[in-house]
Coordinates of C-alpha atoms in Angstrom, one line a residue:
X1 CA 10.7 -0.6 21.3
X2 CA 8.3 2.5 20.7
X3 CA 5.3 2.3 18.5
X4 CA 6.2 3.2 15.2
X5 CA 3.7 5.3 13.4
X6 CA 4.1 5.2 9.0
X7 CA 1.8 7.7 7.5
X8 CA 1.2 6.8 3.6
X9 CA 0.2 9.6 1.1
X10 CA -0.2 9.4 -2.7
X11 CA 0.9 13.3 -2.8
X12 CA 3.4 14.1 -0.2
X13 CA 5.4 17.2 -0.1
X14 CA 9.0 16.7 -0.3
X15 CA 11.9 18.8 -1.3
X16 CA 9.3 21.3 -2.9
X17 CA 7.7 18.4 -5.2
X18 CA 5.0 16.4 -4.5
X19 CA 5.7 12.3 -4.7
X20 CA 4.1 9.3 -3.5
X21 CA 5.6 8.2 0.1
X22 CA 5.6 6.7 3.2
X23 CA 6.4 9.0 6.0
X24 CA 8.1 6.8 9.3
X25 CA 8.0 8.6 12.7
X26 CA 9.3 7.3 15.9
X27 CA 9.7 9.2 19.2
X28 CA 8.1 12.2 17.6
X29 CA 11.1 12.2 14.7
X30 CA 10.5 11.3 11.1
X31 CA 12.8 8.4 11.1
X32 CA 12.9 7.4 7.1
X33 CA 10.7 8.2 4.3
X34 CA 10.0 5.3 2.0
X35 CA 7.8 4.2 -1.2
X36 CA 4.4 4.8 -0.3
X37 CA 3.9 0.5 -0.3
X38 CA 6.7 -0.5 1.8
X39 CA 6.3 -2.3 4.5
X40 CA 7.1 -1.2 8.2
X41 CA 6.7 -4.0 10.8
X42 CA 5.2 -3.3 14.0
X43 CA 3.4 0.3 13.0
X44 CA 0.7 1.8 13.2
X45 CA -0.7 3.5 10.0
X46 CA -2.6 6.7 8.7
X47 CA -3.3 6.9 4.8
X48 CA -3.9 10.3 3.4
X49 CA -6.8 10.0 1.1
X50 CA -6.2 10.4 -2.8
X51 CA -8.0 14.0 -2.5
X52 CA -5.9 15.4 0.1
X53 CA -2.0 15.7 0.4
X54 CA 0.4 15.6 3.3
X55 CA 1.9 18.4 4.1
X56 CA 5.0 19.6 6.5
X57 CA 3.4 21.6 9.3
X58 CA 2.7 24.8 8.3
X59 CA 5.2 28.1 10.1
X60 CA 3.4 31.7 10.4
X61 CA 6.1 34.1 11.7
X62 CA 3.9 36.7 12.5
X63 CA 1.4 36.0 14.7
X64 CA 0.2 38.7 17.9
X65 CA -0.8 36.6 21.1
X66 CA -1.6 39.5 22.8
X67 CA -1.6 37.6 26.2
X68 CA -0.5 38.3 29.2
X69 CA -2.3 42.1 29.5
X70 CA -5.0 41.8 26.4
X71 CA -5.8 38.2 26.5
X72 CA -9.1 39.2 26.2
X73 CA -8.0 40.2 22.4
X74 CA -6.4 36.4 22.1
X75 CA -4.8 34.2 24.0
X76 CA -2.4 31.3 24.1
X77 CA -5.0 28.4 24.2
X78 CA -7.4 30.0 21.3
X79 CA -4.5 31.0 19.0
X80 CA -2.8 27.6 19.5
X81 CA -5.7 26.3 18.8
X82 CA -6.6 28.0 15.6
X83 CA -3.0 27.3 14.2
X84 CA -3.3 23.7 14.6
X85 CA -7.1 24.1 12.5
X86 CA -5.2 25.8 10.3
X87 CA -2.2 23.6 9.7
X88 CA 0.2 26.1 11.4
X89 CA 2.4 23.9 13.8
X90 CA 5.5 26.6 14.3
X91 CA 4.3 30.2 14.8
X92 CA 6.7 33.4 16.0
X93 CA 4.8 35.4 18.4
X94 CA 5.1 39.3 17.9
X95 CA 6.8 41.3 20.9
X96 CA 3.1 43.6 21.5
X97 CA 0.0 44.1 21.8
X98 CA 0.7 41.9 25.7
X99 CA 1.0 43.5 28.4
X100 CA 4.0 43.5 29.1
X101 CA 5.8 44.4 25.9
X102 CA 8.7 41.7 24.9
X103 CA 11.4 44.2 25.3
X104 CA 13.5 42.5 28.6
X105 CA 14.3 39.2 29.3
X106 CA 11.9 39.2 32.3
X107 CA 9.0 40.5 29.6
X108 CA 10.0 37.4 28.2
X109 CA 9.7 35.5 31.5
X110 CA 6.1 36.5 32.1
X111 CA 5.4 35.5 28.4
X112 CA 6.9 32.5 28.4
X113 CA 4.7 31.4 31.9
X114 CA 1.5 32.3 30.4
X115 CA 2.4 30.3 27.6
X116 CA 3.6 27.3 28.7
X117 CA 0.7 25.6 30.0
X118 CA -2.1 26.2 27.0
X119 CA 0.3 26.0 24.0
X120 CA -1.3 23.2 21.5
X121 CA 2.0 23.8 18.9
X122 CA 5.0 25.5 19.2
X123 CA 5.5 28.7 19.9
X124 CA 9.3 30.7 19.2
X125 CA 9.1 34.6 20.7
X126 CA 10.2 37.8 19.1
X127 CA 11.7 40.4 20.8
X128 CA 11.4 44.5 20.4
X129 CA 13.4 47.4 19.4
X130 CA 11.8 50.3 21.1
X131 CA 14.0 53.5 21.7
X132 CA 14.2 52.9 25.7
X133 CA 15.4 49.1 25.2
X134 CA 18.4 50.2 22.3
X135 CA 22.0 49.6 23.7
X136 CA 20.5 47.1 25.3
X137 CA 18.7 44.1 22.5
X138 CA 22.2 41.8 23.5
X139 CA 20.6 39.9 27.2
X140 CA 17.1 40.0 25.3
X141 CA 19.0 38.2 22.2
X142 CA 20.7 36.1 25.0
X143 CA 17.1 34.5 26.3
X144 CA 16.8 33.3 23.1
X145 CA 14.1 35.6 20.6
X146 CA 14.4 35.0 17.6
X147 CA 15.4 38.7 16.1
X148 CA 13.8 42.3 17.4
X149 CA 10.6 44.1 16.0
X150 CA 10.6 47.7 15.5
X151 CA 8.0 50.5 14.4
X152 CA 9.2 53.4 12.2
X153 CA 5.4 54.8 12.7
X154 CA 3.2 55.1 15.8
X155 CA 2.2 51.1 16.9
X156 CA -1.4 51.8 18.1
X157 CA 0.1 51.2 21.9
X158 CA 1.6 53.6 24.0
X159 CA 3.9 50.8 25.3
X160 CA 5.3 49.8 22.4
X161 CA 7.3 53.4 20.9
X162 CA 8.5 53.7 17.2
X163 CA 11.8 54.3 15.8
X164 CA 13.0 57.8 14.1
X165 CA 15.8 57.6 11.5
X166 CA 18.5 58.1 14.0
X167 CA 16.9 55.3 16.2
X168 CA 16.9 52.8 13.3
X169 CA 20.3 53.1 12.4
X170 CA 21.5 52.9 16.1
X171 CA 19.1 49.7 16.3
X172 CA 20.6 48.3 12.9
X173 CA 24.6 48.7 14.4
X174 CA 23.2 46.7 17.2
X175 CA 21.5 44.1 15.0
X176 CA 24.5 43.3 13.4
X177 CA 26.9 43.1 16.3
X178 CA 25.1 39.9 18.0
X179 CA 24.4 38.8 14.2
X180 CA 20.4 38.8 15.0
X181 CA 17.8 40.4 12.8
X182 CA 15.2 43.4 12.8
X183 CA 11.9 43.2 11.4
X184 CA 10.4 46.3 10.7
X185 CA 7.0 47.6 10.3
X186 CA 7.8 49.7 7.8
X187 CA 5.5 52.6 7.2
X188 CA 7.1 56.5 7.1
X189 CA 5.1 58.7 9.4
X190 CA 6.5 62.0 7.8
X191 CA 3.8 61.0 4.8
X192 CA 1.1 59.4 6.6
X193 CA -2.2 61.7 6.3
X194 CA -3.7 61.6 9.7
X195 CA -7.3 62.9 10.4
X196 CA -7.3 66.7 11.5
X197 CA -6.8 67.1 15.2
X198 CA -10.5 68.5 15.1
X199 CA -11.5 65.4 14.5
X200 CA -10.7 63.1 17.0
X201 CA -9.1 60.3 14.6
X202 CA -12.3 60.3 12.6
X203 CA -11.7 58.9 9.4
X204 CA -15.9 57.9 8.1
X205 CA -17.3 54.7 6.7
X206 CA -15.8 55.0 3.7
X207 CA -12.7 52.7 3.1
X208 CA -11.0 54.8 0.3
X209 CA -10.5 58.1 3.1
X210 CA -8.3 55.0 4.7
X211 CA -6.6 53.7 1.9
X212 CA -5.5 57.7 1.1
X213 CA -4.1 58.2 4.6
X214 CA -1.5 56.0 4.6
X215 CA -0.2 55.9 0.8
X216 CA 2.1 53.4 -0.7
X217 CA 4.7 56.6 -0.6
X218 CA 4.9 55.9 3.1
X219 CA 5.5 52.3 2.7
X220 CA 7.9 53.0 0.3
X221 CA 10.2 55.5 1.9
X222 CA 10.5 53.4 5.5
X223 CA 11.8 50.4 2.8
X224 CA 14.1 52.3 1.1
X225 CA 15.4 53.7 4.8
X226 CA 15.6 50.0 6.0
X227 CA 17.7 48.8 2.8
X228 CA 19.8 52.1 3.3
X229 CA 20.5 50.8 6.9
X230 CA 21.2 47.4 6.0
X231 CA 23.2 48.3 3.4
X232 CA 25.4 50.1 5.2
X233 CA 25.7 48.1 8.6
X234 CA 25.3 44.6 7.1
X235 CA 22.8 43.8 9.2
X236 CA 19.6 40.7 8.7
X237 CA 16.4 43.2 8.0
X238 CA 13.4 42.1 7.2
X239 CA 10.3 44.0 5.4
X240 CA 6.9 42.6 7.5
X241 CA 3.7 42.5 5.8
X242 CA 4.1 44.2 2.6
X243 CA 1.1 45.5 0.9
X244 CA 3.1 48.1 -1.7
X245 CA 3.4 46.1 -4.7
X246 CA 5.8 49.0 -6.2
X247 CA 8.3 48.5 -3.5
X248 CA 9.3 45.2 -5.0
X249 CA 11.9 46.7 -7.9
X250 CA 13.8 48.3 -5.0
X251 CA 13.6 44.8 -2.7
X252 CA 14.6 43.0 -5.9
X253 CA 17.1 44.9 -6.4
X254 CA 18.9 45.0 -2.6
X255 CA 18.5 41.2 -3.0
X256 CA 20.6 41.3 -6.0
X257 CA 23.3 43.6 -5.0
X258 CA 23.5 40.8 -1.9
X259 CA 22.0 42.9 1.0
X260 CA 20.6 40.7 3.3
X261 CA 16.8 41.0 3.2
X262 CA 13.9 39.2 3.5
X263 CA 10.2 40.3 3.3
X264 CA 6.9 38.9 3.7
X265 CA 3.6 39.4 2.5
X266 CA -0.4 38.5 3.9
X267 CA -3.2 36.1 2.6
X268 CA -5.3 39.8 3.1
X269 CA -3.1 41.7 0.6
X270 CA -3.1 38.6 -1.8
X271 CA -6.9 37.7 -1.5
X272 CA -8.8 41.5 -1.1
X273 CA -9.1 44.4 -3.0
X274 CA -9.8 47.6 -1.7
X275 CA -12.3 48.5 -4.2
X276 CA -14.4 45.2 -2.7
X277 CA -14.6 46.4 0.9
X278 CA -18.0 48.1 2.0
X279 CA -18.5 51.4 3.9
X280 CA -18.0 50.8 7.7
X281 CA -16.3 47.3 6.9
X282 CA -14.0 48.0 9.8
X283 CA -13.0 44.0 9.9
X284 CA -10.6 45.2 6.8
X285 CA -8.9 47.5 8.1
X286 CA -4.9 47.1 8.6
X287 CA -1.8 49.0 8.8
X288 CA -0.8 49.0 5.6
X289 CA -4.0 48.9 4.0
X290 CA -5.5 46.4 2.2
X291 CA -4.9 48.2 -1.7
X292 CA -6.1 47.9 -5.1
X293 CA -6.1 45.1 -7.7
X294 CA -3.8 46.1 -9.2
X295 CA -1.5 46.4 -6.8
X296 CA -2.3 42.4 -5.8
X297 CA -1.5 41.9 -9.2
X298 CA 1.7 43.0 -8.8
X299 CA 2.3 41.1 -5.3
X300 CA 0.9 37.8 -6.5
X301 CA 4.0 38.4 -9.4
X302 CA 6.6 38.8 -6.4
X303 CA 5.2 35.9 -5.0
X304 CA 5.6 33.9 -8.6
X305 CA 9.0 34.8 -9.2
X306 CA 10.3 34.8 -5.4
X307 CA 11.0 38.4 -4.8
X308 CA 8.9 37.7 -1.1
X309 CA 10.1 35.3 1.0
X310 CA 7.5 34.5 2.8
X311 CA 3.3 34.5 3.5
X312 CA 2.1 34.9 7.2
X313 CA -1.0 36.0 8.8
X314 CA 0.3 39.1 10.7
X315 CA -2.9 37.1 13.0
X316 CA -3.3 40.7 14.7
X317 CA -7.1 40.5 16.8
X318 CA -8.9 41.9 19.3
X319 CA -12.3 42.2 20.6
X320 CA -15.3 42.8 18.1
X321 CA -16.1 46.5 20.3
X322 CA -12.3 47.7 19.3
X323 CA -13.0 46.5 15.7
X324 CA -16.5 48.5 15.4
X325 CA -15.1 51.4 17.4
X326 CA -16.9 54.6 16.2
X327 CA -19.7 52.5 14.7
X328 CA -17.4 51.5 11.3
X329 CA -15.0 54.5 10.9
X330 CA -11.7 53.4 9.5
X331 CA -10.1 56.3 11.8
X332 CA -11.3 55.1 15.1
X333 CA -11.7 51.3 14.6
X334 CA -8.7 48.9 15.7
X335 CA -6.2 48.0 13.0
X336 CA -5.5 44.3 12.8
X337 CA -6.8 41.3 10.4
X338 CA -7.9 38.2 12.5
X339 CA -6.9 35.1 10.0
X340 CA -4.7 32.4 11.7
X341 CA -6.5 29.5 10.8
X342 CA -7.5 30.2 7.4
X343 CA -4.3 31.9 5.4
X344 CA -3.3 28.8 3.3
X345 CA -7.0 28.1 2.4
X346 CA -7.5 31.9 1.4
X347 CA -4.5 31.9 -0.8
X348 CA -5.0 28.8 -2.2
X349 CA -8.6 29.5 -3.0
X350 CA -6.9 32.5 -4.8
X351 CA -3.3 31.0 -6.5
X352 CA -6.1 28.2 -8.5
X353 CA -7.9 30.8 -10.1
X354 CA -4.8 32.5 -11.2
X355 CA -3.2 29.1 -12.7
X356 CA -0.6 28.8 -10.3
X357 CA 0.2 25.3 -8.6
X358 CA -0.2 24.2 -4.9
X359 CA 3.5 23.6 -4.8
X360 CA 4.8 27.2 -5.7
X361 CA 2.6 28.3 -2.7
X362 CA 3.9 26.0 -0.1
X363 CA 7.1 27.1 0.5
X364 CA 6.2 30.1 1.6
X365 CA 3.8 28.8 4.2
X366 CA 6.9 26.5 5.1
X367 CA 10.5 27.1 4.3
X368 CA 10.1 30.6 3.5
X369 CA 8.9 31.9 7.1
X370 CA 10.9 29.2 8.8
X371 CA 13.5 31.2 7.6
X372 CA 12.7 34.8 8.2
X373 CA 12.8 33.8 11.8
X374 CA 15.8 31.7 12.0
X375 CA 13.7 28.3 13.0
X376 CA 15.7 25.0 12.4
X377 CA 13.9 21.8 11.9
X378 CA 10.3 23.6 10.9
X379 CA 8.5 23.4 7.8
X380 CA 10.3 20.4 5.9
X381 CA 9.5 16.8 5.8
X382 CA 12.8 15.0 6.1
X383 CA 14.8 12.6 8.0
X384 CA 15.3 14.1 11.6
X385 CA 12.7 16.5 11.6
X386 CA 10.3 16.9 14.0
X387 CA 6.9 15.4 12.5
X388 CA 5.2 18.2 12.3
X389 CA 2.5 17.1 9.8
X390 CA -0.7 18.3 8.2
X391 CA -3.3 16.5 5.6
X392 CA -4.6 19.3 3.3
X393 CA -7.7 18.6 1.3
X394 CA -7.4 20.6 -1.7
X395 CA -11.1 20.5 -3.4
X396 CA -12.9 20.8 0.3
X397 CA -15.1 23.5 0.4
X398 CA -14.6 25.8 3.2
X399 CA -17.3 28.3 4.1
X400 CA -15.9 31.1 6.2
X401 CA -18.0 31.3 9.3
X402 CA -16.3 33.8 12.3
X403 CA -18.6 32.3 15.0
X404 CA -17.5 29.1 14.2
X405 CA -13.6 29.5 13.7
X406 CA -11.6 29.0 16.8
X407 CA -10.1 32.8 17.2
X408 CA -11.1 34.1 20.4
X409 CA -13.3 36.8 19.3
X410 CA -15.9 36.2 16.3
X411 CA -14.8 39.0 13.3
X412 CA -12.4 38.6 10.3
X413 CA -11.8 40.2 7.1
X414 CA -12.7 36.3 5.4
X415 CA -16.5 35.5 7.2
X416 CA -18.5 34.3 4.7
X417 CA -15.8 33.9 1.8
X418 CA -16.4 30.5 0.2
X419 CA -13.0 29.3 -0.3
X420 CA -11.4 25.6 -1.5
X421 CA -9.2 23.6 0.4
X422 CA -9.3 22.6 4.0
X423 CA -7.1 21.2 6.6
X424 CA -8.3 18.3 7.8
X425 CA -5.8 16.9 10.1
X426 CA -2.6 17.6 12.0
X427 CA 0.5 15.9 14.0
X428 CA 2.4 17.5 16.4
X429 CA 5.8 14.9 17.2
X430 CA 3.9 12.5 15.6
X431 CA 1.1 12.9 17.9
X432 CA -2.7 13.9 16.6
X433 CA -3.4 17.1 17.8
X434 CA -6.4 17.9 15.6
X435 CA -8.8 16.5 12.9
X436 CA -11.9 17.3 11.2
X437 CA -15.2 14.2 11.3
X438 CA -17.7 14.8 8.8
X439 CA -21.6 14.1 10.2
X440 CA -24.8 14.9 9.1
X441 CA -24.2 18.6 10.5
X442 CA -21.2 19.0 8.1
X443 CA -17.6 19.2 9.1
X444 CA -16.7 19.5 12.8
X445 CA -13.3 20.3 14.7
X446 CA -12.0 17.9 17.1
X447 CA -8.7 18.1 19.3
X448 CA -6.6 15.2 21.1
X449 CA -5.3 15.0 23.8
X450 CA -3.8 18.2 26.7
X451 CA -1.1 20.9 25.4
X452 CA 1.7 19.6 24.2
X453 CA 3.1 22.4 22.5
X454 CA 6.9 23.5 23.0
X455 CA 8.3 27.2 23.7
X456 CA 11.3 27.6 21.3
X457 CA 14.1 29.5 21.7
X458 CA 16.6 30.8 19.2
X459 CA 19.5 30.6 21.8
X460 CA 18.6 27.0 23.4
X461 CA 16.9 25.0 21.2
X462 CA 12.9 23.8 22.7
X463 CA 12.0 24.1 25.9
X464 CA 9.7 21.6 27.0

């Protein structure tokens, strides 16, 4: 008979609640959950601590790889890596920045082999809508992504074209014939400001010449063009990383009338302000910006009353020359947050100070993006499930230091942010993939064990 392992945990997440329990896995499957002092012959046993709680594993569908082509940006190993540090056990990974895109089912091929051999947790793929692959999403949907990325404004990549109007409604008719779904970057180039062609991109150090260029106007018009589309075709859409808090009425509102919609939001857009980031602070910068207060204000509310579905990293890195391109200008540095292994200690950090509980947070670090992308078995601990676990310690302090996180390339928006709460340990199947040893030098990461992770696949279940 196979060894039994029975983790026991005075706060264990279950069916959005927190309870005492004893969590049975066999074979990589949680097999029963019991009272936290039942006995179970012939295991072996982990007890949480009273000052952490168990967790499901955490899902992030948004996350950019980036390898094969810019693996010097990230890579499979050192994102894998990070997400277990992080908690993150399921993550969907974004159709560009590799090289090549993950528009064709042998782009999925190539990403799949450089994947396979260095993934530490599970890894689903998302495929893209770009105007040379429409008419043709169905063999892509076939190989098994789990729905189709598009652009309505320039990508930052010449490989990777946006959608005009005509293109999204074309891509949404196809959506909803093979019943798949379209996640859109949702930004309206007609109102974006760009720099004058004089000036090469140039933006300057300071972040509010940014924040001006690409105005929540923007944001809002390519949502209102998605729900239009969605509305009329019937097809799954799905808003990624909203930072325009005044969007929500319209999103609410499309939900209501039974559209089918989701939308997400970042740990960034919840945890920064704009009027907090410093001249030439090109580690900030995003696409959509980072905005005011107020507007998080407004965001954290959609979170509260469930409006967004879902908080991901939109983990989108690269190297620390790219990010400090042009010496600090927002114009000419590379857009992307870096923030995979920190998101649910950033926004917990946060949701305390605003009075809101541990338990309204969770499910969109679990549930919620489990499903945006369509994932079965992913972010729930129940009978059946995969035991994809993580111990959380709520009170740990958790200096932000970029050198030390495990990101390929040392720069993120959160270096040096003093945050609470810290993963401290995490099961893949059952099997301990990471943990955290305290010693004299303070916390240190350790990892178990070769890559075990599996490549998932919307059509075919896990492929080992």
């Amino acid at each position: 008979m196979p060894e039994r392992l029975v983790i026991r945990a005075g706060r264990s997440f279950l069916g959005g609640a927190f309870r005492p329990a004893a969590v049975v896995v066999e074979r990589g499957v949680v097999v029963d959950i019991l009272s936290v002092g039942d006995r179970v012959a012939g295991a072996k046993t982990a007890i949480v601590p009273d000052d952490a709680v168990l967790l499901p594993g955490l899902v992030d569908s948004h996350v950019h790889v980036n390898e094969p082509g810019r693996t010097e940006w990230e890579g499979f190993r050192s994102a894998t890596l990070a997400a277990a540090a992080g908690g993150v056990t399921t993550f969907v990974d974004m159709p560009l920045n590799s090289i090549p895109a993950t528009t064709t089912p042998a782009a999925l091929a190539v990403k799949k082999a450089a994947a396979q051999p260095s993934a530490f947790v599970d890894v689903g793929f998302w495929g893209g809508a770009v105007p040379e692959s429409l008419g043709m999403l169905a063999p892509l949907h076939a190989a098994g992504v789990y729905g189709f990325k598009c652009f309505l404004a320039p990508s930052g990549v010449d490989e990777f074209g946006h959608l005009d109007r005509s293109q999204l409604a074309a891509a949404m008719e196809e959506i909803a014939a093979i019943d798949s779904r379209l996640i859109v970057h949702a930004e309206d180039p007609a109102l974006l400001h760009e720099p004058p062609a004089h000036a090469a991109g140039a933006l300057g150090r300071g972040y509010e010449a940014f924040l001006a260029s690409r105005p929540p106007a923007s944001e809002a018009s390519a949502i209102d063009a998605v729900i239009a589309e969605a509305r009329r075709t019937g097809a799954r859409a799905h808003i990624l990383h909203l930072s325009d808090a005044g969007s929500l009425p319209a999103i609410r509102a499309a939900k209501a009338d039974g559209i089918r919609l989701t939308v997400e939001t970042c740990p960034h857009y919840l945890t920064i302000a704009a009027e907090d980031i410093p001249d030439g602070a090109s580690e900030f910068k995003c696409c959509p910006p980072i905005r005011e207060a107020s507007n998080r204000d407004r965001l954290w509310e959609g979170v509260v009353d469930g409006t967004i579905d879902a908080i991901v990293s939109d983990h989108s890195p690269s190297t620390v020359d790219l990010k400090r391109s042009g010496g600090g200008d927002f114009g000419l540095a590379w857009g992307g947050i870096a923030g995979l292994q920190v998101g649910l200690s950033a926004v917990w950090t946060e949701a305390r100070m605003r009075g809101i509980p541990l338990e309204s947070v969770l499910p969109l670090y679990t549930t919620g993006p489990a499903r945006v992308a369509g994932l079965t078995g992913a972010g729930a601990i129940e009978v059946g499930a995969p035991a994809h676990l993580t111990v959380f310690g709520v009170d740990d302090p958790f200096r932000v230091e970029a050198a030390e996180l495990l990101h390929r390339n040392p720069i993120t928006a959160y270096d040096h942010r003093v945050l609470s709460g810290r993963i401290r340990r995490t099961w893949l199947r059952g099997r301990a993939i990471y943990n955290v040893t305290e010693g004299a030098a303070g916390a240190a990461p350790r990892f178990r064990g070769k890559p075990k992770g599996r490549l998932l696949s919307a059509a075919v279940g896990a492929v080992s």
